[in-house]
Amino acid sequence: MQASHGRVVISLPRGWTRRVRSGALHAISLARFSLTAARGHAANSWNARIRLAKENNRLRQEIGLLREELRIKDARMERIPPQRRPHYPPIERLALLELRAARGWSLAQTARHLLVTPLTVTSWNRRLDDEGPDALVQLREPVNRFPEFVGYLVRRLKALCPSMGTRRIAGVLARVGLHLGATTVRRMLHTSPTKASSPTAATGRRIVTATHPNHVWHLDLTTVPTSGGFWTSWAPYAFPRRWPFCWWVAVVVDHYSRRIVGTAVFLHEPSAREIARFFGRVCRHIGHAPKHLVTDHGVHFVADAFRRWCRRLGVRQRFGAIGKYGSIAVVERFIRSMKRECTLVLTLVPLAQVGFSRELDHYVAWFNAERLHARFDSRTPDEMYFGKMPASRKPRFEPRPDWPRPAPCARPHALVRGHPGARLDVDVRFQAGRRHLPIVAPRRVA
């Protein structure tokens, strides 16, 4: 007989045939089957002492089987010289020292149970408080913790583009391959979450739903003040609403994709005929007219000249509800974005029509190609309109080195590009050199 870790091991007699060895395995299997059946009856017994005895017997057997499993594994590792055995990772070294403290083992007991030398355990204790990535003993870091440079990239992007909110930043980074949740971005920016207000939808009216590009268009007019502005200090307290005090801008938006399909700049309030000619130019540029056109009840859109033009093109004209929020919200939202992200951030709104049209064209090109929409899971209008694969669905960078590759990321989910643990920097370019029109692109760093 021989002893290992306090357990007596009885070797099999020599000369046993294969049948006898197989019979021993079958006997053990039958014993397990009978014990399981007996414990099942004991578990349903009305006597509490019988139930406790069953649980005690089960735990004793489990302990015995675990010890036998460890003995078998240790016997395999003991055949390797100590200097050639695999090293414990830095995180597991701390776990083994914690186990030694909980067990109250000496150096010799620790070395015998963990299959290391006493000198190795002494070295671990001596370098227990070392810091840095090269420390001999390290704490286990959470798998889902992002490296510090990710927070730096988020704060830098917010500093370069102050108008971006948390969802916009998360969507922009997702498009370039770095997937973060909006709450993660908010935490990195040290801002408190805000509750989004839900607008009241118009009810009691038939709703036209766009099912494909160029199905439903929105058309509206707005005024953009120049550097002269509207207001004056004498009666009637406002300049005339025309150039050189403001520009009149006409906008056509595709409802399905939110893409801007046409814009026009007028020196004064356009007439119904001028609006009709502009709408005709947009239809010729796109190649066909929409099935429905949604406008408000402005005098330009209810005039007979504009109505006849729509009937000639086969367009069904629909009107937003008077006094109802959200009836023409798509085009109104673009106008609001255009003023907040373009005209209001310009140092001077150009007085020359060519210059103002150029600024408007730059913003429209950036809006269609780079401006993501939360409604479409961070897709851009061009991606929706042309049916392109969204950039946020392409393989992503994973900066967390221990993150499992199959584990999901922040929405939208995407595969990992390369290996986890990528270090990144963000290059921010600007559309035509305009600081208010950023284009974000990632860059790997060593």
PDB file of N, CA, C and O in Angstrom, residues 80-130:
ATOM      1  N   ILE A  80       6.992  15.951 -13.738  1.00  0.00           N
ATOM      2  CA  ILE A  80       7.769  17.012 -14.390  1.00  0.00           C
ATOM      3  C   ILE A  80       8.674  17.656 -13.350  1.00  0.00           C
ATOM      4  O   ILE A  80       8.234  17.957 -12.235  1.00  0.00           O
ATOM      5  N   PRO A  81       9.935  17.890 -13.650  1.00  0.00           N
ATOM      6  CA  PRO A  81      10.817  18.573 -12.691  1.00  0.00           C
ATOM      7  C   PRO A  81      10.261  19.953 -12.332  1.00  0.00           C
ATOM      8  O   PRO A  81       9.634  20.617 -13.164  1.00  0.00           O
ATOM      9  N   PRO A  82      10.454  20.422 -11.085  1.00  0.00           N
ATOM     10  CA  PRO A  82       9.873  21.726 -10.671  1.00  0.00           C
ATOM     11  C   PRO A  82      10.274  22.886 -11.569  1.00  0.00           C
ATOM     12  O   PRO A  82       9.481  23.799 -11.807  1.00  0.00           O
ATOM     13  N   GLN A  83      11.521  22.890 -12.086  1.00  0.00           N
ATOM     14  CA  GLN A  83      11.965  24.016 -12.915  1.00  0.00           C
ATOM     15  C   GLN A  83      11.285  24.037 -14.289  1.00  0.00           C
ATOM     16  O   GLN A  83      11.298  25.063 -14.958  1.00  0.00           O
ATOM     17  N   ARG A  84      10.692  22.924 -14.726  1.00  0.00           N
ATOM     18  CA  ARG A  84      10.087  22.851 -16.049  1.00  0.00           C
ATOM     19  C   ARG A  84       8.570  22.859 -16.013  1.00  0.00           C
ATOM     20  O   ARG A  84       7.926  22.761 -17.053  1.00  0.00           O
ATOM     21  N   ARG A  85       7.999  22.963 -14.816  1.00  0.00           N
ATOM     22  CA  ARG A  85       6.543  22.999 -14.721  1.00  0.00           C
ATOM     23  C   ARG A  85       6.008  24.345 -15.202  1.00  0.00           C
ATOM     24  O   ARG A  85       6.694  25.365 -15.090  1.00  0.00           O
ATOM     25  N   PRO A  86       4.782  24.379 -15.716  1.00  0.00           N
ATOM     26  CA  PRO A  86       4.190  25.662 -16.149  1.00  0.00           C
ATOM     27  C   PRO A  86       4.069  26.633 -14.972  1.00  0.00           C
ATOM     28  O   PRO A  86       3.797  26.237 -13.839  1.00  0.00           O
ATOM     29  N   HIS A  87       4.293  27.917 -15.272  1.00  0.00           N
ATOM     30  CA  HIS A  87       4.225  28.946 -14.237  1.00  0.00           C
ATOM     31  C   HIS A  87       2.775  29.352 -13.987  1.00  0.00           C
ATOM     32  O   HIS A  87       1.948  29.363 -14.898  1.00  0.00           O
ATOM     33  N   TYR A  88       2.505  29.707 -12.736  1.00  0.00           N
ATOM     34  CA  TYR A  88       1.181  30.241 -12.416  1.00  0.00           C
ATOM     35  C   TYR A  88       1.091  31.681 -12.935  1.00  0.00           C
ATOM     36  O   TYR A  88       2.033  32.469 -12.789  1.00  0.00           O
ATOM     37  N   PRO A  89      -0.044  32.088 -13.516  1.00  0.00           N
ATOM     38  CA  PRO A  89      -0.208  33.489 -13.930  1.00  0.00           C
ATOM     39  C   PRO A  89      -0.164  34.411 -12.714  1.00  0.00           C
ATOM     40  O   PRO A  89      -0.424  33.995 -11.580  1.00  0.00           O
ATOM     41  N   PRO A  90       0.158  35.700 -12.911  1.00  0.00           N
ATOM     42  CA  PRO A  90       0.234  36.639 -11.774  1.00  0.00           C
ATOM     43  C   PRO A  90      -1.053  36.727 -10.975  1.00  0.00           C
ATOM     44  O   PRO A  90      -1.024  36.901  -9.752  1.00  0.00           O
ATOM     45  N   ILE A  91      -2.196  36.594 -11.628  1.00  0.00           N
ATOM     46  CA  ILE A  91      -3.471  36.684 -10.915  1.00  0.00           C
ATOM     47  C   ILE A  91      -3.700  35.455 -10.061  1.00  0.00           C
ATOM     48  O   ILE A  91      -4.175  35.542  -8.920  1.00  0.00           O
ATOM     49  N   GLU A  92      -3.317  34.264 -10.576  1.00  0.00           N
ATOM     50  CA  GLU A  92      -3.495  33.031  -9.815  1.00  0.00           C
ATOM     51  C   GLU A  92      -2.543  32.956  -8.631  1.00  0.00           C
ATOM     52  O   GLU A  92      -2.822  32.277  -7.632  1.00  0.00           O
ATOM     53  N   ARG A  93      -1.399  33.627  -8.710  1.00  0.00           N
ATOM     54  CA  ARG A  93      -0.472  33.628  -7.575  1.00  0.00           C
ATOM     55  C   ARG A  93      -1.119  34.269  -6.346  1.00  0.00           C
ATOM     56  O   ARG A  93      -0.953  33.768  -5.227  1.00  0.00           O
ATOM     57  N   LEU A  94      -1.829  35.372  -6.555  1.00  0.00           N
ATOM     58  CA  LEU A  94      -2.525  35.991  -5.429  1.00  0.00           C
ATOM     59  C   LEU A  94      -3.606  35.067  -4.881  1.00  0.00           C
ATOM     60  O   LEU A  94      -3.794  34.971  -3.661  1.00  0.00           O
ATOM     61  N   ALA A  95      -4.319  34.357  -5.762  1.00  0.00           N
ATOM     62  CA  ALA A  95      -5.349  33.424  -5.303  1.00  0.00           C
ATOM     63  C   ALA A  95      -4.731  32.293  -4.473  1.00  0.00           C
ATOM     64  O   ALA A  95      -5.301  31.860  -3.461  1.00  0.00           O
ATOM     65  N   LEU A  96      -3.547  31.821  -4.861  1.00  0.00           N
ATOM     66  CA  LEU A  96      -2.892  30.755  -4.105  1.00  0.00           C
ATOM     67  C   LEU A  96      -2.405  31.251  -2.749  1.00  0.00           C
ATOM     68  O   LEU A  96      -2.477  30.523  -1.744  1.00  0.00           O
ATOM     69  N   LEU A  97      -1.916  32.510  -2.692  1.00  0.00           N
ATOM     70  CA  LEU A  97      -1.515  33.067  -1.402  1.00  0.00           C
ATOM     71  C   LEU A  97      -2.728  33.268  -0.489  1.00  0.00           C
ATOM     72  O   LEU A  97      -2.622  33.080   0.735  1.00  0.00           O
ATOM     73  N   GLU A  98      -3.868  33.642  -1.064  1.00  0.00           N
ATOM     74  CA  GLU A  98      -5.083  33.759  -0.266  1.00  0.00           C
ATOM     75  C   GLU A  98      -5.524  32.392   0.262  1.00  0.00           C
ATOM     76  O   GLU A  98      -5.968  32.269   1.411  1.00  0.00           O
ATOM     77  N   LEU A  99      -5.377  31.353  -0.560  1.00  0.00           N
ATOM     78  CA  LEU A  99      -5.716  30.008  -0.112  1.00  0.00           C
ATOM     79  C   LEU A  99      -4.786  29.559   1.014  1.00  0.00           C
ATOM     80  O   LEU A  99      -5.226  28.922   1.995  1.00  0.00           O
ATOM     81  N   ARG A 100      -3.506  29.891   0.925  1.00  0.00           N
ATOM     82  CA  ARG A 100      -2.558  29.546   1.986  1.00  0.00           C
ATOM     83  C   ARG A 100      -2.940  30.230   3.297  1.00  0.00           C
ATOM     84  O   ARG A 100      -2.905  29.607   4.379  1.00  0.00           O
ATOM     85  N   ALA A 101      -3.341  31.521   3.201  1.00  0.00           N
ATOM     86  CA  ALA A 101      -3.740  32.228   4.416  1.00  0.00           C
ATOM     87  C   ALA A 101      -5.002  31.630   5.023  1.00  0.00           C
ATOM     88  O   ALA A 101      -5.132  31.528   6.251  1.00  0.00           O
ATOM     89  N   ALA A 102      -5.949  31.220   4.167  1.00  0.00           N
ATOM     90  CA  ALA A 102      -7.183  30.632   4.681  1.00  0.00           C
ATOM     91  C   ALA A 102      -6.944  29.255   5.280  1.00  0.00           C
ATOM     92  O   ALA A 102      -7.589  28.869   6.269  1.00  0.00           O
ATOM     93  N   ARG A 103      -6.002  28.493   4.718  1.00  0.00           N
ATOM     94  CA  ARG A 103      -5.707  27.147   5.208  1.00  0.00           C
ATOM     95  C   ARG A 103      -4.754  27.163   6.401  1.00  0.00           C
ATOM     96  O   ARG A 103      -4.704  26.204   7.173  1.00  0.00           O
ATOM     97  N   GLY A 104      -3.964  28.226   6.525  1.00  0.00           N
ATOM     98  CA  GLY A 104      -2.945  28.260   7.568  1.00  0.00           C
ATOM     99  C   GLY A 104      -1.777  27.349   7.287  1.00  0.00           C
ATOM    100  O   GLY A 104      -1.159  26.799   8.205  1.00  0.00           O
ATOM    101  N   TRP A 105      -1.430  27.175   6.006  1.00  0.00           N
ATOM    102  CA  TRP A 105      -0.353  26.285   5.631  1.00  0.00           C
ATOM    103  C   TRP A 105       1.008  26.932   5.901  1.00  0.00           C
ATOM    104  O   TRP A 105       1.174  28.157   5.787  1.00  0.00           O
ATOM    105  N   SER A 106       1.995  26.101   6.175  1.00  0.00           N
ATOM    106  CA  SER A 106       3.381  26.555   6.225  1.00  0.00           C
ATOM    107  C   SER A 106       3.955  26.591   4.816  1.00  0.00           C
ATOM    108  O   SER A 106       3.284  26.221   3.847  1.00  0.00           O
ATOM    109  N   LEU A 107       5.220  27.032   4.711  1.00  0.00           N
ATOM    110  CA  LEU A 107       5.850  27.059   3.390  1.00  0.00           C
ATOM    111  C   LEU A 107       5.932  25.657   2.791  1.00  0.00           C
ATOM    112  O   LEU A 107       5.674  25.459   1.598  1.00  0.00           O
ATOM    113  N   ALA A 108       6.284  24.687   3.625  1.00  0.00           N
ATOM    114  CA  ALA A 108       6.420  23.320   3.121  1.00  0.00           C
ATOM    115  C   ALA A 108       5.070  22.756   2.696  1.00  0.00           C
ATOM    116  O   ALA A 108       4.954  22.101   1.640  1.00  0.00           O
ATOM    117  N   GLN A 109       4.030  22.999   3.497  1.00  0.00           N
ATOM    118  CA  GLN A 109       2.699  22.501   3.115  1.00  0.00           C
ATOM    119  C   GLN A 109       2.203  23.173   1.842  1.00  0.00           C
ATOM    120  O   GLN A 109       1.621  22.519   0.964  1.00  0.00           O
ATOM    121  N   THR A 110       2.420  24.475   1.722  1.00  0.00           N
ATOM    122  CA  THR A 110       1.997  25.191   0.512  1.00  0.00           C
ATOM    123  C   THR A 110       2.715  24.658  -0.713  1.00  0.00           C
ATOM    124  O   THR A 110       2.111  24.436  -1.767  1.00  0.00           O
ATOM    125  N   ALA A 111       4.021  24.452  -0.579  1.00  0.00           N
ATOM    126  CA  ALA A 111       4.791  23.933  -1.719  1.00  0.00           C
ATOM    127  C   ALA A 111       4.341  22.530  -2.095  1.00  0.00           C
ATOM    128  O   ALA A 111       4.268  22.183  -3.282  1.00  0.00           O
ATOM    129  N   ARG A 112       4.018  21.698  -1.089  1.00  0.00           N
ATOM    130  CA  ARG A 112       3.605  20.324  -1.393  1.00  0.00           C
ATOM    131  C   ARG A 112       2.237  20.281  -2.054  1.00  0.00           C
ATOM    132  O   ARG A 112       2.023  19.522  -3.009  1.00  0.00           O
ATOM    133  N   HIS A 113       1.306  21.069  -1.576  1.00  0.00           N
ATOM    134  CA  HIS A 113      -0.041  21.041  -2.146  1.00  0.00           C
ATOM    135  C   HIS A 113      -0.117  21.735  -3.511  1.00  0.00           C
ATOM    136  O   HIS A 113      -0.901  21.315  -4.376  1.00  0.00           O
ATOM    137  N   LEU A 114       0.672  22.782  -3.720  1.00  0.00           N
ATOM    138  CA  LEU A 114       0.581  23.556  -4.971  1.00  0.00           C
ATOM    139  C   LEU A 114       1.656  23.171  -5.970  1.00  0.00           C
ATOM    140  O   LEU A 114       1.735  23.782  -7.048  1.00  0.00           O
ATOM    141  N   LEU A 115       2.496  22.177  -5.610  1.00  0.00           N
ATOM    142  CA  LEU A 115       3.511  21.657  -6.523  1.00  0.00           C
ATOM    143  C   LEU A 115       4.490  22.737  -6.962  1.00  0.00           C
ATOM    144  O   LEU A 115       4.801  22.907  -8.153  1.00  0.00           O
ATOM    145  N   VAL A 116       4.932  23.546  -6.002  1.00  0.00           N
ATOM    146  CA  VAL A 116       5.970  24.544  -6.234  1.00  0.00           C
ATOM    147  C   VAL A 116       7.027  24.354  -5.155  1.00  0.00           C
ATOM    148  O   VAL A 116       6.879  23.541  -4.232  1.00  0.00           O
ATOM    149  N   THR A 117       8.106  25.109  -5.258  1.00  0.00           N
ATOM    150  CA  THR A 117       9.164  25.038  -4.257  1.00  0.00           C
ATOM    151  C   THR A 117       8.921  26.077  -3.167  1.00  0.00           C
ATOM    152  O   THR A 117       8.285  27.116  -3.418  1.00  0.00           O
ATOM    153  N   PRO A 118       9.399  25.838  -1.934  1.00  0.00           N
ATOM    154  CA  PRO A 118       9.248  26.853  -0.875  1.00  0.00           C
ATOM    155  C   PRO A 118       9.880  28.183  -1.237  1.00  0.00           C
ATOM    156  O   PRO A 118       9.379  29.244  -0.845  1.00  0.00           O
ATOM    157  N   LEU A 119      10.962  28.164  -2.007  1.00  0.00           N
ATOM    158  CA  LEU A 119      11.587  29.419  -2.425  1.00  0.00           C
ATOM    159  C   LEU A 119      10.659  30.241  -3.317  1.00  0.00           C
ATOM    160  O   LEU A 119      10.640  31.479  -3.258  1.00  0.00           O
ATOM    161  N   THR A 120       9.859  29.577  -4.142  1.00  0.00           N
ATOM    162  CA  THR A 120       8.895  30.285  -5.004  1.00  0.00           C
ATOM    163  C   THR A 120       7.831  30.985  -4.164  1.00  0.00           C
ATOM    164  O   THR A 120       7.491  32.143  -4.425  1.00  0.00           O
ATOM    165  N   VAL A 121       7.302  30.298  -3.157  1.00  0.00           N
ATOM    166  CA  VAL A 121       6.294  30.920  -2.298  1.00  0.00           C
ATOM    167  C   VAL A 121       6.888  32.100  -1.540  1.00  0.00           C
ATOM    168  O   VAL A 121       6.241  33.151  -1.373  1.00  0.00           O
ATOM    169  N   THR A 122       8.123  31.998  -1.097  1.00  0.00           N
ATOM    170  CA  THR A 122       8.787  33.107  -0.412  1.00  0.00           C
ATOM    171  C   THR A 122       8.937  34.306  -1.340  1.00  0.00           C
ATOM    172  O   THR A 122       8.744  35.461  -0.933  1.00  0.00           O
ATOM    173  N   SER A 123       9.296  34.057  -2.600  1.00  0.00           N
ATOM    174  CA  SER A 123       9.427  35.148  -3.573  1.00  0.00           C
ATOM    175  C   SER A 123       8.086  35.834  -3.810  1.00  0.00           C
ATOM    176  O   SER A 123       8.024  37.058  -3.927  1.00  0.00           O
ATOM    177  N   TRP A 124       7.023  35.040  -3.869  1.00  0.00           N
ATOM    178  CA  TRP A 124       5.696  35.654  -4.042  1.00  0.00           C
ATOM    179  C   TRP A 124       5.351  36.559  -2.864  1.00  0.00           C
ATOM    180  O   TRP A 124       4.837  37.662  -3.054  1.00  0.00           O
ATOM    181  N   ASN A 125       5.618  36.103  -1.659  1.00  0.00           N
ATOM    182  CA  ASN A 125       5.312  36.922  -0.479  1.00  0.00           C
ATOM    183  C   ASN A 125       6.147  38.193  -0.451  1.00  0.00           C
ATOM    184  O   ASN A 125       5.669  39.250  -0.036  1.00  0.00           O
ATOM    185  N   ARG A 126       7.406  38.111  -0.880  1.00  0.00           N
ATOM    186  CA  ARG A 126       8.288  39.266  -0.835  1.00  0.00           C
ATOM    187  C   ARG A 126       7.848  40.343  -1.834  1.00  0.00           C
ATOM    188  O   ARG A 126       7.984  41.536  -1.561  1.00  0.00           O
ATOM    189  N   ARG A 127       7.317  39.927  -2.979  1.00  0.00           N
ATOM    190  CA  ARG A 127       6.917  40.889  -4.022  1.00  0.00           C
ATOM    191  C   ARG A 127       5.400  41.049  -4.088  1.00  0.00           C
ATOM    192  O   ARG A 127       4.848  41.387  -5.131  1.00  0.00           O
ATOM    193  N   LEU A 128       4.746  40.837  -2.966  1.00  0.00           N
ATOM    194  CA  LEU A 128       3.282  40.892  -2.955  1.00  0.00           C
ATOM    195  C   LEU A 128       2.751  42.286  -3.240  1.00  0.00           C
ATOM    196  O   LEU A 128       1.696  42.443  -3.862  1.00  0.00           O
ATOM    197  N   ASP A 129       3.458  43.336  -2.800  1.00  0.00           N
ATOM    198  CA  ASP A 129       2.961  44.718  -2.926  1.00  0.00           C
ATOM    199  C   ASP A 129       3.528  45.454  -4.116  1.00  0.00           C
ATOM    200  O   ASP A 129       3.411  46.684  -4.201  1.00  0.00           O
ATOM    201  N   ASP A 130       4.167  44.762  -5.044  1.00  0.00           N
ATOM    202  CA  ASP A 130       4.656  45.429  -6.255  1.00  0.00           C
ATOM    203  C   ASP A 130       3.485  45.927  -7.084  1.00  0.00           C
ATOM    204  O   ASP A 130       2.400  45.337  -7.100  1.00  0.00           O
TER     205      ASP A 130
END
